Structures are given as structure tokens and as C-alpha cells.
XYZ file of C-alpha atoms in Angstrom:
458
model
C -14.572 -78.636 -32.257
C -11.806 -76.964 -34.183
C -8.237 -78.078 -33.800
C -5.285 -76.090 -35.076
C -1.725 -77.150 -34.318
C 1.136 -74.691 -34.058
C 4.551 -74.290 -32.408
C 4.382 -72.225 -29.244
C 7.997 -71.120 -29.292
C 10.943 -70.730 -31.599
C 12.557 -73.977 -32.785
C 15.072 -75.380 -30.348
C 13.348 -74.174 -27.182
C 12.226 -77.681 -26.266
C 8.481 -76.904 -26.170
C 6.203 -79.603 -27.506
C 3.772 -78.892 -30.331
C 0.318 -78.190 -28.935
C -3.254 -78.241 -30.177
C -5.680 -75.355 -29.872
C -8.698 -77.175 -28.455
C -11.860 -75.204 -27.875
C -14.862 -76.247 -25.829
C -18.424 -76.017 -27.126
C -18.552 -72.300 -26.362
C -15.432 -71.650 -28.426
C -13.261 -70.863 -25.386
C -9.658 -71.940 -25.801
C -7.788 -73.952 -23.200
C -5.403 -71.047 -22.713
C -8.250 -68.641 -21.958
C -9.965 -71.102 -19.624
C -6.798 -71.753 -17.586
C -6.192 -67.989 -17.438
C -9.674 -67.529 -15.982
C -9.152 -70.273 -13.393
C -5.785 -68.837 -12.359
C -7.293 -65.351 -12.001
C -10.167 -66.792 -9.952
C -7.736 -68.544 -7.588
C -5.507 -65.485 -7.172
C -8.498 -63.395 -6.069
C -8.779 -65.441 -2.865
C -5.331 -66.976 -2.268
C -2.133 -65.119 -1.356
C 0.335 -67.367 -3.139
C 3.963 -67.261 -1.995
C 5.201 -67.017 -5.608
C 3.805 -66.697 -9.167
C 4.809 -70.255 -10.055
C 2.667 -71.564 -7.193
C -0.565 -70.359 -8.804
C 0.555 -71.830 -12.150
C 1.114 -75.242 -10.557
C -2.190 -75.077 -8.652
C -4.156 -74.188 -11.785
C -2.655 -76.981 -13.868
C -3.015 -79.518 -11.041
C -6.749 -78.762 -10.848
C -7.052 -79.410 -14.601
C -5.039 -82.623 -14.159
C -7.552 -83.846 -11.542
C -10.197 -83.962 -14.314
C -7.887 -86.186 -16.379
C -6.222 -88.278 -13.684
C -7.251 -91.586 -15.245
C -5.500 -90.591 -18.514
C -2.054 -90.442 -16.905
C 0.362 -93.041 -15.587
C 1.186 -90.880 -12.538
C -0.631 -88.315 -10.474
C 1.463 -85.889 -8.425
C 0.318 -85.058 -4.923
C -0.252 -81.356 -4.302
C 0.940 -80.295 -0.829
C 0.210 -76.923 0.788
C 2.578 -76.665 3.758
C 3.450 -73.829 6.133
C 5.413 -73.352 9.361
C 2.523 -71.559 11.093
C -1.298 -71.660 11.079
C -3.222 -68.918 9.341
C -1.215 -69.118 6.106
C -4.063 -69.868 3.685
C -3.752 -73.649 3.413
C -7.391 -74.389 4.173
C -8.491 -71.697 1.720
C -6.429 -73.454 -0.960
C -8.228 -76.695 -0.148
C -11.655 -74.993 -0.282
C -11.009 -73.617 -3.753
C -9.509 -76.900 -4.938
C -12.689 -78.604 -3.733
C -14.802 -76.116 -5.693
C -12.993 -76.748 -8.992
C -12.197 -80.487 -9.035
C -14.391 -83.497 -9.907
C -15.939 -85.594 -7.111
C -14.001 -83.865 -4.310
C -13.786 -85.509 -0.907
C -12.591 -82.991 1.697
C -11.739 -84.714 4.949
C -9.672 -84.326 8.096
C -7.926 -87.286 9.768
C -9.704 -89.903 7.645
C -9.258 -93.590 8.363
C -7.547 -95.875 5.880
C -10.720 -97.922 5.395
C -12.681 -94.788 4.498
C -10.079 -93.686 1.949
C -9.938 -97.131 0.307
C -13.694 -97.237 -0.126
C -13.886 -93.731 -1.574
C -11.228 -94.598 -4.169
C -13.228 -97.704 -5.129
C -16.448 -95.714 -5.589
C -18.244 -96.792 -8.777
C -19.128 -93.161 -9.538
C -15.508 -92.541 -10.541
C -12.164 -91.643 -9.070
C -12.466 -89.030 -6.336
C -10.233 -86.037 -5.774
C -9.064 -86.697 -2.229
C -8.423 -83.525 -0.217
C -6.841 -84.124 3.181
C -6.538 -81.075 5.439
C -4.520 -80.985 8.676
C -2.433 -83.884 7.416
C 0.214 -83.068 10.041
C -2.130 -84.512 12.678
C -1.890 -87.871 10.896
C 1.894 -88.048 10.722
C 2.895 -86.246 13.909
C 4.111 -88.073 17.006
C 5.080 -91.734 17.073
C 4.376 -94.242 14.345
C 1.168 -96.226 14.458
C -0.228 -98.942 12.223
C -2.990 -96.670 10.938
C -0.625 -93.882 9.985
C 1.824 -96.219 8.291
C -1.001 -97.806 6.285
C -2.216 -94.376 5.196
C 1.306 -93.322 4.272
C 1.711 -96.482 2.194
C -1.593 -95.830 0.449
C -0.650 -92.239 -0.387
C 2.811 -93.309 -1.574
C 1.666 -96.139 -3.836
C -1.424 -94.341 -5.120
C 0.504 -91.884 -7.227
C 1.098 -94.569 -9.895
C -1.736 -95.929 -12.016
C -2.736 -99.521 -11.302
C -1.342 -99.488 -7.775
C -3.230 -101.566 -5.236
C -2.989 -102.386 -1.556
C -3.536 -105.975 -0.431
C -5.703 -106.722 2.562
C -7.028 -109.853 4.242
C -10.774 -109.995 4.916
C -12.938 -112.459 6.810
C -15.920 -113.859 4.909
C -17.821 -116.197 7.199
C -15.264 -118.732 8.326
C -12.848 -118.012 5.521
C -10.037 -115.526 5.265
C -9.697 -114.176 1.751
C -7.324 -111.673 0.163
C -8.535 -108.482 -1.477
C -6.814 -105.933 -3.719
C -7.932 -102.378 -3.105
C -7.038 -99.721 -5.713
C -5.102 -96.741 -4.352
C -4.666 -94.553 -7.446
C -6.349 -91.153 -7.354
C -5.583 -87.418 -7.272
C -4.649 -86.253 -3.764
C -4.101 -82.765 -2.341
C -2.743 -82.334 1.185
C -2.464 -79.417 3.583
C -0.695 -79.216 6.923
C 1.980 -77.697 9.103
C 5.720 -78.144 8.629
C 6.855 -81.106 6.524
C 5.480 -84.385 5.240
C 7.401 -87.678 5.384
C 10.196 -87.717 2.806
C 8.489 -90.471 0.811
C 5.475 -88.186 0.304
C 7.507 -85.032 -0.276
C 9.270 -86.635 -3.242
C 5.892 -87.462 -4.823
C 4.438 -83.993 -4.322
C 4.364 -80.573 -5.880
C 4.965 -78.574 -2.712
C 3.638 -75.038 -2.202
C 5.238 -73.444 0.862
C 2.464 -71.149 2.041
C 3.161 -68.031 4.114
C 1.064 -65.602 6.084
C -0.068 -62.605 4.074
C 2.174 -59.571 4.173
C 0.586 -56.350 5.443
C 0.133 -54.984 1.949
C -1.102 -58.244 0.449
C -4.886 -58.126 0.060
C -7.182 -60.891 -1.181
C -10.941 -61.204 -1.372
C -12.799 -63.262 1.219
C -14.186 -66.475 -0.258
C -17.872 -67.046 0.485
C -19.452 -70.190 -0.891
C -22.946 -68.779 -1.264
C -21.540 -65.790 -3.157
C -18.655 -67.266 -5.169
C -19.766 -70.876 -5.642
C -21.830 -70.186 -8.825
C -18.741 -68.768 -10.548
C -16.707 -71.793 -9.455
C -19.416 -74.142 -10.796
C -19.317 -72.454 -14.217
C -15.519 -72.735 -14.367
C -15.644 -76.383 -13.293
C -18.225 -77.204 -15.966
C -16.163 -75.529 -18.697
C -13.036 -77.280 -17.444
C -14.809 -80.666 -17.509
C -15.850 -80.113 -21.157
C -12.391 -78.955 -22.277
C -10.469 -81.704 -20.479
C -12.722 -84.343 -22.001
C -11.881 -83.008 -25.469
C -8.123 -83.238 -24.870
C -8.200 -86.575 -23.034
C -6.798 -88.633 -25.942
C -4.202 -85.990 -26.739
C -2.724 -85.829 -23.232
C -2.926 -89.611 -22.733
C -0.680 -90.106 -25.769
C 1.580 -87.116 -25.084
C 5.272 -87.267 -24.231
C 5.988 -83.678 -23.219
C 9.582 -82.572 -23.446
C 10.974 -81.931 -19.981
C 13.328 -79.068 -19.081
C 16.925 -79.938 -18.328
C 17.408 -81.114 -14.757
C 13.878 -82.517 -14.327
C 14.338 -86.271 -14.257
C 13.518 -89.453 -12.330
C 10.790 -88.822 -9.735
C 10.517 -85.129 -10.666
C 9.818 -86.168 -14.255
C 7.002 -88.442 -13.075
C 5.497 -85.540 -11.143
C 5.645 -82.881 -13.839
C 4.896 -84.901 -16.983
C 1.060 -84.772 -16.571
C 1.197 -81.075 -15.677
C 3.257 -80.202 -18.766
C 1.062 -82.341 -21.032
C -1.962 -80.261 -20.010
C -0.016 -77.019 -20.479
C 0.952 -78.116 -24.009
C -2.675 -78.926 -24.788
C -3.788 -75.488 -23.569
C -1.330 -73.682 -25.837
C -0.581 -69.973 -25.809
C 1.824 -68.996 -23.050
C 1.091 -72.070 -20.914
C 3.759 -74.475 -22.293
C 6.543 -72.007 -21.518
C 4.977 -70.717 -18.278
C 4.526 -74.260 -16.966
C 8.106 -75.243 -17.740
C 9.434 -72.123 -16.036
C 7.340 -72.965 -12.974
C 8.557 -76.570 -13.025
C 12.224 -75.540 -13.091
C 11.773 -73.091 -10.214
C 9.737 -75.436 -8.016
C 12.017 -78.428 -8.592
C 15.028 -76.268 -7.715
C 13.240 -75.142 -4.540
C 12.406 -78.726 -3.577
C 16.078 -79.653 -3.783
C 17.082 -77.042 -1.203
C 16.255 -79.298 1.720
C 18.734 -79.399 4.625
C 21.508 -81.951 4.351
C 21.126 -85.075 6.451
C 23.546 -85.719 9.295
C 25.382 -88.275 7.159
C 25.891 -85.934 4.210
C 27.016 -83.136 6.529
C 29.567 -85.526 8.056
C 30.886 -86.434 4.598
C 31.219 -82.751 3.692
C 33.078 -81.925 6.901
C 35.409 -84.934 6.506
C 36.324 -83.692 3.049
C 36.992 -80.251 4.518
C 39.189 -81.594 7.346
C 41.208 -83.833 5.015
C 41.942 -81.072 2.529
C 44.502 -82.322 -0.002
C 45.741 -85.175 2.200
C 45.334 -88.662 0.787
C 44.931 -90.265 4.230
C 44.176 -89.303 7.802
C 44.197 -91.096 11.121
C 40.957 -91.491 13.013
C 42.450 -89.517 15.918
C 43.349 -86.575 13.686
C 40.010 -86.712 11.890
C 38.051 -86.635 15.137
C 40.179 -83.758 16.431
C 39.482 -81.773 13.258
C 35.749 -82.479 13.418
C 35.542 -81.582 17.121
C 37.273 -78.283 16.400
C 34.724 -77.098 13.820
C 32.812 -74.412 15.712
C 29.708 -74.362 13.494
C 29.430 -78.153 13.252
C 27.621 -80.411 15.755
C 30.378 -83.022 16.114
C 31.648 -81.835 19.508
C 28.210 -82.342 21.041
C 25.964 -85.079 19.673
C 23.511 -86.083 22.385
C 25.742 -84.420 24.975
C 29.035 -86.032 23.920
C 31.612 -85.571 21.152
C 31.481 -88.132 18.380
C 33.945 -91.027 18.529
C 35.284 -93.696 16.189
C 32.193 -95.855 16.690
C 29.944 -93.004 15.568
C 32.091 -92.551 12.451
C 31.939 -96.263 11.681
C 28.155 -96.387 12.125
C 27.361 -93.355 9.952
C 29.971 -93.942 7.248
C 29.041 -97.607 7.023
C 25.701 -96.587 5.481
C 27.652 -95.261 2.504
C 29.682 -98.477 2.073
C 32.830 -96.832 3.448
C 35.182 -99.325 5.075
C 36.068 -98.225 8.582
C 38.594 -100.713 10.014
C 41.557 -99.554 7.926
C 45.166 -99.799 9.108
C 47.964 -98.102 7.183
C 51.191 -96.198 7.820
C 51.722 -92.472 8.140
C 55.396 -91.487 8.276
C 56.286 -95.086 9.116
C 53.803 -95.360 12.005
C 50.831 -97.760 11.756
C 47.539 -96.010 12.458
C 43.821 -96.616 11.920
C 41.987 -94.129 9.767
C 40.668 -93.327 6.320
C 42.216 -92.946 2.896
C 40.871 -90.875 0.024
C 39.996 -93.910 -2.089
C 37.776 -95.185 0.738
C 35.740 -91.966 0.606
C 35.918 -91.017 -3.069
C 32.769 -92.847 -4.215
C 30.622 -91.339 -1.441
C 32.040 -87.863 -2.099
C 31.205 -88.187 -5.808
C 27.655 -89.445 -5.249
C 26.440 -87.348 -2.335
C 28.418 -84.083 -2.292
C 28.527 -81.221 -4.776
C 31.721 -80.781 -6.718
C 34.346 -78.827 -4.754
C 34.550 -75.151 -5.657
C 37.532 -74.384 -7.890
C 38.607 -70.771 -8.308
C 39.180 -70.080 -11.975
C 41.145 -67.242 -13.512
C 39.270 -64.776 -15.718
C 39.689 -64.479 -19.495
C 39.978 -68.220 -20.157
C 42.500 -68.688 -17.361
C 45.035 -66.165 -18.685
C 45.913 -63.724 -15.884
C 47.975 -61.670 -18.302
C 44.843 -60.594 -20.148
C 43.326 -59.223 -16.926
C 46.514 -57.325 -16.107
C 46.794 -55.866 -19.624
C 43.190 -54.619 -19.429
C 43.833 -53.062 -16.015
C 46.918 -51.201 -17.240
C 45.147 -49.984 -20.370
C 42.249 -48.481 -18.385
C 44.226 -47.184 -15.373
C 44.945 -43.535 -14.515
C 48.582 -42.439 -13.954
C 48.061 -42.447 -10.190
C 46.804 -46.011 -10.309
C 49.977 -47.133 -12.098
C 52.200 -46.249 -9.129
C 53.499 -49.590 -7.843
C 52.183 -50.667 -4.486
C 54.509 -51.739 -1.711
C 53.639 -55.335 -0.945
C 52.875 -56.128 2.691
C 55.384 -58.081 4.712
C 54.843 -61.797 4.235
C 53.069 -63.625 7.014
C 54.917 -66.735 8.059
C 53.724 -69.644 10.083
C 55.387 -72.806 11.212
C 54.055 -76.054 9.795
C 55.029 -79.157 11.747
C 55.024 -82.747 10.558
C 55.015 -84.245 14.058
C 53.188 -83.432 17.271
C 55.323 -81.204 19.515
C 54.080 -83.093 22.601
C 54.374 -86.763 21.678
C 56.080 -86.650 18.250
C 53.178 -88.508 16.586
C 53.032 -87.915 12.805
C 50.653 -85.203 11.597
C 48.932 -85.300 8.202
C 45.807 -83.148 8.200
C 46.496 -79.458 7.329
C 44.738 -78.196 10.465
C 46.823 -80.447 12.700
C 50.084 -79.395 11.001
C 49.296 -75.708 11.575
C 48.368 -76.328 15.211
C 51.432 -78.549 15.689
C 49.543 -80.919 17.922
C 47.710 -84.185 17.353
C 44.170 -85.044 18.422
C 44.975 -87.039 21.559
C 43.042 -86.115 24.684
C 45.103 -86.141 27.895
C 46.554 -83.700 30.441
C 49.723 -82.903 28.513
C 48.041 -82.358 25.174
C 45.183 -80.318 26.660
C 47.661 -78.078 28.526
C 49.587 -77.473 25.302
C 46.382 -76.535 23.465
C 45.508 -74.001 26.140
C 49.012 -72.537 26.089
C 48.993 -72.149 22.326
């Protein structure tokens, strides 16, 4: 075996040095992964180019799973049937070592397959949505715990077993490579441990070959054999590797992508850069999940408060109820109240029984310093409009004048200013107003006949 080390990119790009490892036939890792990717793309309509990159490298990782500290789950998910998920599982089965393709397997079965003396299996679980749909059950929770813990090497699950008249404890290993396929979403604990491929139905112009085992299996066997030889040659290299991770890939995402990038570095050629590009795109996609109800409430509270440093609970609720695109006026058939605020905000360690004065009147509500920590930790930074040319508006104006035609230099007549009355107290009950929306409306958030009639009139 020849081994030649070189830098795959210009200095400073953050790509790890790689080794050109060839198998016994002289085929490089780069060429072999290219062949596997081409083979997969013949039969699978991937939703994006990075999806086939991740799939190819995950298959190679399955041959080396015992060399890594973590093994990412590979999840093929789609909103509708007929999107190619099962085809992905078929081809993964054809190219991975000791594959076990199953549907709705029991926990006991999975434990025993992982403990097989023949070696770690590649567990392929199709229709996984059937396992996690509906209400919770002991079996499903046990399987979820196994899949969660099994992504880290050395993880075990403890069980009690009866031997004759004795009850003994047993430790069952749970670490192995796992690929999943199903409809919609997985539990959050599994999603964060997975490389997720969001499959879609083929577009009308998207054509792939039909996969027939009796026709295409020999080609898959040859690729699997070559992959087994090559991965065995790089086993020590990837086990000792610390691949450099792109900016923004950290914590759990770093655990997921480190084995994938180590294999890409070992393959060489374009793979180190291609894999990192795919990692950045797929991690960014995984972070686009909808905000939880709590985070949406925090964001809307920040919007209602504006620049105010405090707000009464009554005013805050009135502002939230008035947001047309928000759900706060109708949660389970009723508008949210102070108890709902206290329950949700309490999860973020926000004190809720606060009494202070607004314009000399004691009220209950929230102050900015109560919310600041939660805003900083869970919400993106507020958008700040910056002036062009390093914040100097004069530079923009000078450039406009220099490039303008004579007609464009004729001064424009400014429109008449729009005025509006801003009140500090409610025009019905004279209660102090603090939130910007309440000041513009001139009415507080109280709900009674007089206030409701004034709202309708205005």
C-alpha cells in the first residue's frame, strides 16, 4: 500500500492534511467514494447534492463504526409516502457491513443483534414513524432510549433478568450504526443525533433507474468489497484523527460530523472540501426548525415591549392578544392570561410575581432585566438598521449627487408630515400607559363594557 500525504487546499482553509490510501487494486479512496456516490445517484432522487455526499460518507463510516467515539444516525424523512425513503434503505443495506433491515423491531431483538459475536451490525429501521406515532408506551420509550444512547461508544442499557430464582442485572451494549426512514419527524432527542435527509417525491423531469437486486446486486457487492478493503487500511488513521470542523459546527453537531469528516480527509481529493460544504449546509438546514411556543412568546413579548423598560401584565396581554398573526388570542379556545404567562415564562427562570410602579401607580408586570437573560439566550439579536459607507450618510448623498442627472437634482417637495397623538394615560380610566402600542391606541388592556366600546369607536 502506498501512502502519500499532501494538503488538499490552500493554507488557511481549515482542511486537515489527508493521506492518499489505495486498496490492493490501486484504487484511491477518492475514486472509490466517487464510484459509490455515482452508484447511489443512479437509483435515488436526492433532494440536494449535499444529501448524496452525506449518504456516501455515512456508508463508509458504517464500515469503521468501531473506530469512532460517536456514530451519527442517518434519517431519511419525508412528509408523504412514495418519496424514495425505502429505496435509500435498500441501497444502504447493499453497501454496508452486516446489515439488519427491519420494520417495527422489538427492543429485545435490537439488543441481541447489537451483541452478535459476528460484529457490530448496521441497523436499518424502516417505517420508524410507526414506532413513535401515537401515545407513549414502554416499548417505544425503551427503543428511543436505546437509539439515543447508542450513538456514543461504550454506551449500555441496564436490564434485570431472572435466572432460576435469582434476579440479576445485565448490561447490554447499544452502540452501533443506525439508519432510519419514516414519515414526518423523529423525536427531538433523535433528530439532534441524526444527519437528516428530507426526501421529496421526484419532480416530473427527475428520472432515476429502477433498482433490481438480481440485476444490480453484483455491482453493489463489488463496491462493498472494495470499500471494506479501503476502510480497513485507513482504520488507524481515522481513529486517531481530529478533523478540523467548519465554523458554526459545534457541540452535538460536532459529534455527528467528526467521523464523516475524518473519512473525507482520508479519501483526499475533493472530498475534504466537499464534505465540509455539505456539513455546513445540512447543519444550517437542521437549525431551521419551527420555534417552540415558549420561544415564540419571548419574541412577541420583546416586540410588544419595544424600547420600554417595564410593562404591566394587563398591557402586555392586551398587546399579545392584538397580534393578528400570533396565537395568543386563541390558545385552546381562549386568550392567554397571566397564569399562562407565569407557567411558560417560569421555564426560562423569569420571575413572574413582580410589583413595581408606573407613573406612580403600583402594578404587576415585567421589567426588562427580568427578561434580558432569556432574550439573550433564546432569541436572535434584534435587527439594527445600519447606514451605508461605514455609517456616514454624507458619503451616500455625495455619491448620489455626483452620479445624478440635472433632472434628478431638482429638489423634491417633502410630503406633509403625518401626526398622531400619543397618550400617556388611558382615555377611559386614566390608567398609565407604557407600551408603545397602548400609547398609540390611547387605551389600556382592561376588558369591560366601557373599554370595549371605546375600542370599537376608535
